[in-house]
Amino acid sequence: IDKIKPSIDIPLAATDGKTIFINPHRFNMLDSTMDRFFVLCHEMLHILYKHIDMDKTVFTNIFRNNKRT
């Protein structure tokens, strides 16, 4: 994992296989630390098992927004 980056262009969390993108608003609304831990582990397992299936439109928007930061 290269980084964990915030992105409001995704519902909760996603990965491109190197970076985990987290919607900070939705992530912080989760009920517990364990829920947040589960989301991060879930995305790490996508990377580990190479289960990368992100919608290209959403992914394009994430990269467009990250270039401004």
Tab-separated table of C-alpha atoms in Angstrom:
chain	number	residue	atom	x	y	z
A	1	ILE	CA	0.000	0.000	0.000
A	2	ASP	CA	1.485	3.307	-1.058
A	3	LYS	CA	-0.929	5.650	0.697
A	4	ILE	CA	-4.301	6.241	2.209
A	5	LYS	CA	-5.923	9.293	0.621
A	6	PRO	CA	-9.200	11.092	1.252
A	7	SER	CA	-11.729	11.321	-1.595
A	8	ILE	CA	-15.325	12.507	-1.577
A	9	ASP	CA	-15.896	10.895	-4.997
A	10	ILE	CA	-16.471	7.420	-3.571
A	11	PRO	CA	-19.251	6.156	-1.298
A	12	LEU	CA	-16.977	4.886	1.493
A	13	ALA	CA	-13.706	3.241	0.434
A	14	ALA	CA	-11.951	1.963	-2.672
A	15	THR	CA	-8.525	0.981	-3.934
A	16	ASP	CA	-6.594	1.079	-7.185
A	17	GLY	CA	-4.304	-1.696	-5.990
A	18	LYS	CA	-1.726	0.677	-4.500
A	19	THR	CA	-3.646	3.424	-2.715
A	20	ILE	CA	-6.669	3.180	-0.444
A	21	PHE	CA	-9.156	5.994	-0.962
A	22	ILE	CA	-11.453	6.848	1.926
A	23	ASN	CA	-14.438	9.173	1.944
A	24	PRO	CA	-13.642	10.990	5.208
A	25	HIS	CA	-17.227	12.114	5.834
A	26	ARG	CA	-18.707	8.632	5.541
A	27	PHE	CA	-15.720	6.945	7.218
A	28	ASN	CA	-16.040	9.156	10.302
A	29	MET	CA	-19.771	8.418	10.494
A	30	LEU	CA	-19.117	4.702	11.091
A	31	ASP	CA	-20.269	3.558	14.509
A	32	SER	CA	-17.026	2.306	15.971
A	33	THR	CA	-13.293	1.977	15.640
A	34	MET	CA	-13.854	-1.682	14.776
A	35	ASP	CA	-16.075	-0.681	11.843
A	36	ARG	CA	-13.353	1.647	10.532
A	37	PHE	CA	-10.743	-1.058	11.087
A	38	PHE	CA	-12.897	-3.523	9.131
A	39	VAL	CA	-13.191	-1.133	6.161
A	40	LEU	CA	-9.418	-0.623	6.033
A	41	CYS	CA	-8.764	-4.368	6.298
A	42	HIS	CA	-11.340	-5.032	3.595
A	43	GLU	CA	-9.554	-2.669	1.197
A	44	MET	CA	-6.151	-4.153	2.107
A	45	LEU	CA	-7.477	-7.614	1.246
A	46	HIS	CA	-8.603	-6.318	-2.154
A	47	ILE	CA	-4.986	-5.261	-2.723
A	48	LEU	CA	-3.543	-8.498	-1.366
A	49	TYR	CA	-5.778	-10.713	-3.500
A	50	LYS	CA	-5.721	-8.336	-6.499
A	51	HIS	CA	-9.508	-7.862	-6.452
A	52	ILE	CA	-9.458	-4.479	-8.105
A	53	ASP	CA	-12.814	-3.719	-9.723
A	54	MET	CA	-13.278	0.007	-9.313
A	55	ASP	CA	-15.563	1.846	-11.751
A	56	LYS	CA	-13.348	3.758	-14.209
A	57	THR	CA	-15.543	6.873	-14.094
A	58	VAL	CA	-15.249	7.122	-10.327
A	59	PHE	CA	-11.547	6.373	-10.542
A	60	THR	CA	-11.006	9.152	-13.107
A	61	ASN	CA	-12.741	11.624	-10.793
A	62	ILE	CA	-10.559	10.570	-7.871
A	63	PHE	CA	-7.372	11.195	-9.834
A	64	ARG	CA	-8.675	14.504	-11.162
A	65	ASN	CA	-9.381	15.686	-7.591
A	66	ASN	CA	-6.099	14.398	-6.182
A	67	LYS	CA	-4.054	16.357	-8.728
A	68	ARG	CA	-5.355	19.573	-7.147
A	69	THR	CA	-4.134	18.634	-3.672
